[in-house]
Amino acid sequence: MINLIQWIGEKIANATNISVEEIVTYIEIPPNEDMGDYAFPCFKLAKTLKKAPIAIATELKEAIALDEIIEKIEIVGGYLNFYTNKILLTQMVLEEIENKKENFGANQSGKGKTILVEYSSPNIAKPFHIGHLRTTVIGAALYNIYQFMGYHTVGINHLGDYGTQFGKMIEGYKRWGREYTLGENPIDTLVDIYVRINHLCKEDETVLEICRENFKKLEQGDPYCVKIWNEFKDLSLKEFQKTYDLLDVHFDSIKGEAFYIDKMDEVIDKLENKGVLKDSQGAKVVNLEEENLGVCLIKKSNGSTIYATRDLAAILYRARTYHFDKCLYVVAYEQNLHFKQVFAVAKYLDIPEKCLKGLEHVSYGMTRLTTGKMSTREGTLVKVDALLQEAIDRAKAIIEEKNPTMENKQEEAEKIGIGAVIFNNLCNTIIKDQIFDWNTILNFNGETGPYIQYIYVRTQSVARKVTHLPNITDVHFDLLQDKQSLKVITLLYHFENVLMSVIAKNEPSLLARYLIHLSQAYSNFYNENKILNEDKNIQNARVYLNNAVGTVLKTGAKLLGIKMPNKM
Ligand code: ARG
């Protein structure tokens, strides 16, 4: 299918000798159709071409030959407005969706490129909190979308399984482990034990000393300490897996921070050889003050390494293992400085330039709760599996009320409840803090996951009522030229562009917003146009449009990690 932005970009690039890549970033989609389907603001080139915008517009208009699909170009102010032939556009879009079905919108722009997406990364023996839910959902969506665009994609879970606190945990477990049945509620139990041992450490210096000893032993591979630590890890992972199953999220590689312990010496050697590792009160640091990033601690005065050092070792390991073009870290904005520092130090690791440039922190905002039984507690204390279960229960209650005779209520409630939570995590610019409110996220008429699912279900119930459809080549595309139909067609046409901008900005909310707009446009189309029982030619054309919307909604939702119910 012809990419019209690209088409316009190439024509303007040819006429001006400015790169297509630059030109396409300036092309706009005007807010109302009277101003054309695409607009090019000529003032953007005024400086480079040393001409007035109007003069540029006039010259470009003369230089660009019209095409079947671009049928008119007009100059308004300093803008060039392009008008597409709508019947051709309709035909092109509906034929393409009919031929490609659930692959409509996919392309191979990422072919030959490897992208690592690091997401979720909870800490063992600690709760999987609502912030971890958000990275999991955002990361999984990015993973899916990059893959859809032809990238070789690797999903990484960088578990927090290392740190001095494990010296304490081991001691607590040794003392009181027998009092608990760890299998039942392992994380709650481990947190309990941790709180207890912390108290004791504060009261009794000698216990604290023993804990420090334990950590040293763990680092040196003492069999008893390693065995207990492995148990913590297994139990925690089993618990996290329940959440991953509910969300249907997967990883290609699960590696804890501990995996990098024996890989840190090399990092330190490299920094030393480059002459950037400095002593500071017994500790080793890299000074980043010239870049306004303070100092990055690499090794503490007691010789132990820290979080940042393990991240540096992971960069080295990943560059060698995957030769990645991009490595995304989906981590909350509290860690902005950490990643700036780590990326700044990474330039001393001798990794290929493309890997260095490809390091990117995909930063996201906090979630706050307003209602529900967990409202009064801090987000970090909200247990995600309980929250997902509550979402399912609430969805089921809504179904019971709206559609009591429905089949497979449990299965559909899972899709709706989980879909609502996922959508809520993706529907606003991810860097913004967001509010979690049960009534909003489960509102079937709001800008929500369930709303998109509801519109999808409607398209499917129309489709089920149609027994015969002619071949797409026999469809009268000229019967879909009313305002509402054209709005839907235009949106369908833009699906691929939307996916491209999601990966250009690492902003899955663009797809979430798009699916809302498509649903709303379909709803207007549906209200204005009777799909069934009209003149057969009209019916056929509208059913094709209906089915196309169903296909794109389903594909888009799937890319976000949302499943479509059969009934609602
Ligand atoms: N485990 C950390 C946390 O829960 C997040 C890890 C982020 N990834 C990284 N490579 N540092 O806060």
mmCIF file of C-alpha atoms in Angstrom, residues 36-279:
data_model
loop_
_atom_site.group_PDB
_atom_site.id
_atom_site.type_symbol
_atom_site.label_atom_id
_atom_site.label_comp_id
_atom_site.label_asym_id
_atom_site.label_seq_id
_atom_site.Cartn_x
_atom_site.Cartn_y
_atom_site.Cartn_z
ATOM 1 C CA GLY A 36 -6.687 18.687 2.827
ATOM 2 C CA ASP A 37 -5.494 15.320 4.049
ATOM 3 C CA TYR A 38 -1.873 16.327 4.494
ATOM 4 C CA ALA A 39 -0.286 19.707 4.896
ATOM 5 C CA PHE A 40 3.270 20.837 4.457
ATOM 6 C CA PRO A 41 4.304 23.976 6.385
ATOM 7 C CA CYS A 42 6.682 25.662 3.927
ATOM 8 C CA PHE A 43 8.035 28.073 6.553
ATOM 9 C CA LYS A 44 10.004 25.138 7.974
ATOM 10 C CA LEU A 45 12.238 25.368 4.914
ATOM 11 C CA ALA A 46 12.422 29.162 4.691
ATOM 12 C CA LYS A 47 15.750 29.410 6.483
ATOM 13 C CA THR A 48 17.459 26.588 4.610
ATOM 14 C CA LEU A 49 16.202 27.688 1.187
ATOM 15 C CA LYS A 50 16.485 31.415 1.973
ATOM 16 C CA LYS A 51 13.064 32.105 0.473
ATOM 17 C CA ALA A 52 9.684 33.253 1.721
ATOM 18 C CA PRO A 53 7.200 30.464 2.560
ATOM 19 C CA ILE A 54 4.756 31.575 -0.149
ATOM 20 C CA ALA A 55 7.497 31.478 -2.773
ATOM 21 C CA ILE A 56 8.498 27.986 -1.655
ATOM 22 C CA ALA A 57 4.864 26.843 -1.777
ATOM 23 C CA THR A 58 4.408 28.200 -5.292
ATOM 24 C CA GLU A 59 7.559 26.538 -6.586
ATOM 25 C CA LEU A 60 6.746 23.217 -4.946
ATOM 26 C CA LYS A 61 3.217 23.199 -6.308
ATOM 27 C CA GLU A 62 4.579 23.623 -9.807
ATOM 28 C CA ALA A 63 7.272 21.008 -9.344
ATOM 29 C CA ILE A 64 5.015 18.230 -8.001
ATOM 30 C CA ALA A 65 3.001 16.359 -10.620
ATOM 31 C CA LEU A 66 -0.388 15.098 -9.485
ATOM 32 C CA ASP A 67 -0.967 11.409 -9.195
ATOM 33 C CA GLU A 68 -4.055 9.212 -9.277
ATOM 34 C CA ILE A 69 -4.201 9.165 -5.524
ATOM 35 C CA ILE A 70 -3.091 12.762 -4.821
ATOM 36 C CA GLU A 71 -5.612 14.606 -6.951
ATOM 37 C CA LYS A 72 -5.263 18.197 -5.814
ATOM 38 C CA ILE A 73 -2.653 20.474 -4.217
ATOM 39 C CA GLU A 74 -3.543 23.899 -2.880
ATOM 40 C CA ILE A 75 -1.637 26.761 -1.342
ATOM 41 C CA VAL A 76 -3.138 28.259 1.780
ATOM 42 C CA GLY A 77 -1.015 30.757 3.649
ATOM 43 C CA GLY A 78 2.442 29.255 3.810
ATOM 44 C CA TYR A 79 1.048 25.753 3.623
ATOM 45 C CA LEU A 80 0.810 23.264 0.792
ATOM 46 C CA ASN A 81 -2.354 21.206 1.241
ATOM 47 C CA PHE A 82 -2.638 17.799 -0.396
ATOM 48 C CA TYR A 83 -5.970 16.155 -1.203
ATOM 49 C CA THR A 84 -6.299 12.429 -1.771
ATOM 50 C CA ASN A 85 -8.761 10.688 -4.059
ATOM 51 C CA LYS A 86 -11.066 9.155 -1.470
ATOM 52 C CA ILE A 87 -12.577 6.424 -3.592
ATOM 53 C CA LEU A 88 -9.138 5.136 -4.469
ATOM 54 C CA LEU A 89 -8.052 5.418 -0.857
ATOM 55 C CA THR A 90 -11.106 3.442 0.267
ATOM 56 C CA GLN A 91 -10.410 0.712 -2.247
ATOM 57 C CA MET A 92 -6.733 0.558 -1.385
ATOM 58 C CA VAL A 93 -7.326 0.304 2.369
ATOM 59 C CA LEU A 94 -10.130 -2.238 2.278
ATOM 60 C CA GLU A 95 -8.344 -4.451 -0.244
ATOM 61 C CA GLU A 96 -5.175 -4.357 1.795
ATOM 62 C CA ILE A 97 -6.980 -5.347 5.010
ATOM 63 C CA GLU A 98 -8.879 -8.079 3.181
ATOM 64 C CA ASN A 99 -5.618 -9.495 1.839
ATOM 65 C CA LYS A 100 -3.432 -9.124 4.905
ATOM 66 C CA LYS A 101 -6.005 -9.644 7.648
ATOM 67 C CA GLU A 102 -4.283 -9.644 11.065
ATOM 68 C CA ASN A 103 -0.980 -8.726 9.408
ATOM 69 C CA PHE A 104 -2.355 -5.435 8.148
ATOM 70 C CA GLY A 105 -0.144 -2.646 9.474
ATOM 71 C CA ALA A 106 2.951 -4.817 9.861
ATOM 72 C CA ASN A 107 6.066 -4.034 7.894
ATOM 73 C CA GLN A 108 9.698 -5.025 7.675
ATOM 74 C CA SER A 109 11.240 -1.698 8.625
ATOM 75 C CA GLY A 110 13.145 -3.385 11.452
ATOM 76 C CA LYS A 111 14.529 -6.217 9.360
ATOM 77 C CA GLY A 112 18.068 -7.141 10.335
ATOM 78 C CA LYS A 113 17.948 -5.062 13.510
ATOM 79 C CA THR A 114 18.021 -6.429 17.043
ATOM 80 C CA ILE A 115 16.253 -4.690 19.852
ATOM 81 C CA LEU A 116 16.429 -5.637 23.505
ATOM 82 C CA VAL A 117 13.509 -4.622 25.682
ATOM 83 C CA GLU A 118 14.196 -4.856 29.388
ATOM 84 C CA TYR A 119 11.000 -4.738 31.435
ATOM 85 C CA SER A 120 9.330 -5.880 34.636
ATOM 86 C CA SER A 121 12.534 -6.610 36.626
ATOM 87 C CA PRO A 122 11.007 -7.042 40.101
ATOM 88 C CA ASN A 123 13.083 -7.720 43.186
ATOM 89 C CA ILE A 124 13.076 -11.166 44.715
ATOM 90 C CA ALA A 125 11.714 -11.590 48.228
ATOM 91 C CA LYS A 126 9.941 -8.255 47.765
ATOM 92 C CA PRO A 127 6.424 -7.577 46.525
ATOM 93 C CA PHE A 128 5.663 -7.153 42.824
ATOM 94 C CA HIS A 129 4.147 -3.698 43.110
ATOM 95 C CA ILE A 130 2.020 -1.488 40.938
ATOM 96 C CA GLY A 131 5.097 0.176 39.419
ATOM 97 C CA HIS A 132 6.337 -3.233 38.286
ATOM 98 C CA LEU A 133 2.924 -3.816 36.750
ATOM 99 C CA ARG A 134 3.373 -0.695 34.655
ATOM 100 C CA THR A 135 6.841 -1.577 33.320
ATOM 101 C CA THR A 136 5.597 -5.083 32.555
ATOM 102 C CA VAL A 137 2.658 -3.815 30.535
ATOM 103 C CA ILE A 138 4.576 -1.046 28.720
ATOM 104 C CA GLY A 139 7.528 -3.314 27.963
ATOM 105 C CA ALA A 140 5.368 -6.139 26.651
ATOM 106 C CA ALA A 141 3.525 -3.727 24.338
ATOM 107 C CA LEU A 142 6.773 -2.291 22.965
ATOM 108 C CA TYR A 143 8.132 -5.789 22.517
ATOM 109 C CA ASN A 144 5.083 -6.825 20.478
ATOM 110 C CA ILE A 145 5.084 -3.721 18.323
ATOM 111 C CA TYR A 146 8.791 -3.845 17.482
ATOM 112 C CA GLN A 147 8.359 -7.478 16.551
ATOM 113 C CA PHE A 148 5.392 -6.602 14.330
ATOM 114 C CA MET A 149 7.631 -4.129 12.499
ATOM 115 C CA GLY A 150 10.177 -6.800 11.649
ATOM 116 C CA TYR A 151 12.730 -6.334 14.445
ATOM 117 C CA HIS A 152 14.467 -9.265 16.055
ATOM 118 C CA THR A 153 13.203 -8.668 19.566
ATOM 119 C CA VAL A 154 14.566 -9.967 22.878
ATOM 120 C CA GLY A 155 12.545 -9.504 26.062
ATOM 121 C CA ILE A 156 14.692 -9.363 29.189
ATOM 122 C CA ASN A 157 13.684 -9.587 32.836
ATOM 123 C CA HIS A 158 16.531 -8.156 34.923
ATOM 124 C CA LEU A 159 15.619 -9.521 38.348
ATOM 125 C CA GLY A 160 16.814 -7.742 41.457
ATOM 126 C CA ASP A 161 18.335 -10.721 43.216
ATOM 127 C CA TYR A 162 21.395 -9.175 44.759
ATOM 128 C CA GLY A 163 22.355 -6.830 47.537
ATOM 129 C CA THR A 164 23.405 -6.718 51.157
ATOM 130 C CA GLN A 165 19.825 -7.250 52.333
ATOM 131 C CA PHE A 166 20.165 -10.911 51.424
ATOM 132 C CA GLY A 167 22.721 -11.298 54.213
ATOM 133 C CA LYS A 168 19.960 -10.256 56.584
ATOM 134 C CA MET A 169 17.302 -12.396 54.958
ATOM 135 C CA ILE A 170 19.481 -15.459 55.266
ATOM 136 C CA GLU A 171 20.007 -14.772 58.960
ATOM 137 C CA GLY A 172 16.292 -14.216 59.584
ATOM 138 C CA TYR A 173 15.399 -17.358 57.709
ATOM 139 C CA LYS A 174 17.962 -19.339 59.671
ATOM 140 C CA ARG A 175 16.484 -18.123 62.952
ATOM 141 C CA TRP A 176 12.751 -18.226 62.286
ATOM 142 C CA GLY A 177 12.192 -20.038 59.004
ATOM 143 C CA ARG A 178 10.611 -23.002 60.762
ATOM 144 C CA GLU A 179 7.840 -20.816 62.179
ATOM 145 C CA TYR A 180 6.455 -20.186 58.700
ATOM 146 C CA THR A 181 5.099 -22.233 55.817
ATOM 147 C CA LEU A 182 6.965 -20.506 53.049
ATOM 148 C CA GLY A 183 5.153 -22.239 50.212
ATOM 149 C CA GLU A 184 1.796 -20.573 50.878
ATOM 150 C CA ASN A 185 2.525 -16.894 50.696
ATOM 151 C CA PRO A 186 6.239 -16.791 50.109
ATOM 152 C CA ILE A 187 6.705 -13.096 49.479
ATOM 153 C CA ASP A 188 4.592 -11.937 52.417
ATOM 154 C CA THR A 189 6.500 -14.339 54.623
ATOM 155 C CA LEU A 190 9.893 -13.205 53.388
ATOM 156 C CA VAL A 191 8.934 -9.576 53.880
ATOM 157 C CA ASP A 192 7.850 -10.440 57.448
ATOM 158 C CA ILE A 193 11.137 -12.110 58.156
ATOM 159 C CA TYR A 194 13.007 -9.165 56.706
ATOM 160 C CA VAL A 195 11.170 -6.668 58.898
ATOM 161 C CA ARG A 196 11.875 -8.812 61.984
ATOM 162 C CA ILE A 197 15.579 -9.204 61.324
ATOM 163 C CA ASN A 198 15.920 -5.499 60.597
ATOM 164 C CA HIS A 199 14.509 -4.702 64.011
ATOM 165 C CA LEU A 200 16.901 -7.091 65.622
ATOM 166 C CA CYS A 201 19.858 -5.615 63.733
ATOM 167 C CA LYS A 202 18.980 -2.177 65.068
ATOM 168 C CA GLU A 203 18.889 -3.471 68.635
ATOM 169 C CA ASP A 204 21.906 -5.699 68.439
ATOM 170 C CA GLU A 205 25.103 -4.738 66.590
ATOM 171 C CA THR A 206 26.439 -8.297 66.749
ATOM 172 C CA VAL A 207 23.485 -9.583 64.691
ATOM 173 C CA LEU A 208 24.163 -6.918 62.092
ATOM 174 C CA GLU A 209 27.757 -8.114 61.970
ATOM 175 C CA ILE A 210 26.596 -11.703 61.393
ATOM 176 C CA CYS A 211 24.373 -10.507 58.557
ATOM 177 C CA ARG A 212 27.315 -8.770 56.924
ATOM 178 C CA GLU A 213 29.275 -11.977 57.279
ATOM 179 C CA ASN A 214 26.423 -13.881 55.606
ATOM 180 C CA PHE A 215 26.489 -11.579 52.632
ATOM 181 C CA LYS A 216 30.234 -12.023 52.275
ATOM 182 C CA LYS A 217 29.741 -15.783 52.430
ATOM 183 C CA LEU A 218 27.048 -15.565 49.790
ATOM 184 C CA GLU A 219 29.415 -13.631 47.542
ATOM 185 C CA GLN A 220 32.106 -16.241 48.074
ATOM 186 C CA GLY A 221 29.724 -19.038 47.152
ATOM 187 C CA ASP A 222 29.185 -20.621 50.565
ATOM 188 C CA PRO A 223 26.910 -23.619 49.826
ATOM 189 C CA TYR A 224 24.457 -23.050 52.693
ATOM 190 C CA CYS A 225 23.938 -19.349 51.958
ATOM 191 C CA VAL A 226 23.672 -19.955 48.222
ATOM 192 C CA LYS A 227 21.131 -22.709 48.798
ATOM 193 C CA ILE A 228 18.832 -20.504 50.872
ATOM 194 C CA TRP A 229 19.224 -17.594 48.479
ATOM 195 C CA ASN A 230 18.287 -19.872 45.563
ATOM 196 C CA GLU A 231 15.212 -20.934 47.469
ATOM 197 C CA PHE A 232 14.160 -17.294 47.896
ATOM 198 C CA LYS A 233 14.636 -16.862 44.188
ATOM 199 C CA ASP A 234 12.601 -19.907 43.149
ATOM 200 C CA LEU A 235 9.740 -19.075 45.483
ATOM 201 C CA SER A 236 9.627 -15.457 44.334
ATOM 202 C CA LEU A 237 9.737 -16.376 40.660
ATOM 203 C CA LYS A 238 6.897 -18.837 41.111
ATOM 204 C CA GLU A 239 4.850 -16.069 42.663
ATOM 205 C CA PHE A 240 5.741 -13.558 39.907
ATOM 206 C CA GLN A 241 4.863 -16.173 37.313
ATOM 207 C CA LYS A 242 1.233 -16.095 38.458
ATOM 208 C CA THR A 243 1.090 -12.422 37.526
ATOM 209 C CA TYR A 244 2.857 -13.025 34.208
ATOM 210 C CA ASP A 245 0.352 -15.791 33.415
ATOM 211 C CA LEU A 246 -2.606 -13.527 34.110
ATOM 212 C CA LEU A 247 -1.108 -10.839 31.887
ATOM 213 C CA ASP A 248 0.101 -13.422 29.350
ATOM 214 C CA VAL A 249 3.546 -11.829 29.341
ATOM 215 C CA HIS A 250 6.720 -13.684 28.376
ATOM 216 C CA PHE A 251 10.470 -13.156 28.460
ATOM 217 C CA ASP A 252 13.224 -14.520 26.265
ATOM 218 C CA SER A 253 15.817 -14.103 28.983
ATOM 219 C CA ILE A 254 15.459 -13.967 32.761
ATOM 220 C CA LYS A 255 18.724 -13.063 34.443
ATOM 221 C CA GLY A 256 19.268 -11.647 37.877
ATOM 222 C CA GLU A 257 21.761 -8.991 38.815
ATOM 223 C CA ALA A 258 23.799 -11.751 40.446
ATOM 224 C CA PHE A 259 24.524 -13.155 36.995
ATOM 225 C CA TYR A 260 26.868 -10.205 36.470
ATOM 226 C CA ILE A 261 28.967 -10.587 39.629
ATOM 227 C CA ASP A 262 31.848 -12.339 37.911
ATOM 228 C CA LYS A 263 31.599 -9.900 35.009
ATOM 229 C CA MET A 264 32.242 -6.740 36.975
ATOM 230 C CA ASP A 265 36.026 -6.979 37.267
ATOM 231 C CA GLU A 266 36.303 -6.424 33.566
ATOM 232 C CA VAL A 267 34.241 -3.249 33.850
ATOM 233 C CA ILE A 268 36.489 -1.985 36.616
ATOM 234 C CA ASP A 269 39.638 -2.859 34.655
ATOM 235 C CA LYS A 270 38.395 -1.011 31.617
ATOM 236 C CA LEU A 271 37.546 2.083 33.630
ATOM 237 C CA GLU A 272 40.929 1.919 35.314
ATOM 238 C CA ASN A 273 42.779 1.560 32.006
ATOM 239 C CA LYS A 274 40.914 4.521 30.594
ATOM 240 C CA GLY A 275 42.075 6.492 33.618
ATOM 241 C CA VAL A 276 38.572 7.533 34.627
ATOM 242 C CA LEU A 277 38.241 5.549 37.845
ATOM 243 C CA LYS A 278 39.104 7.832 40.744
ATOM 244 C CA ASP A 279 39.509 7.303 44.481
#
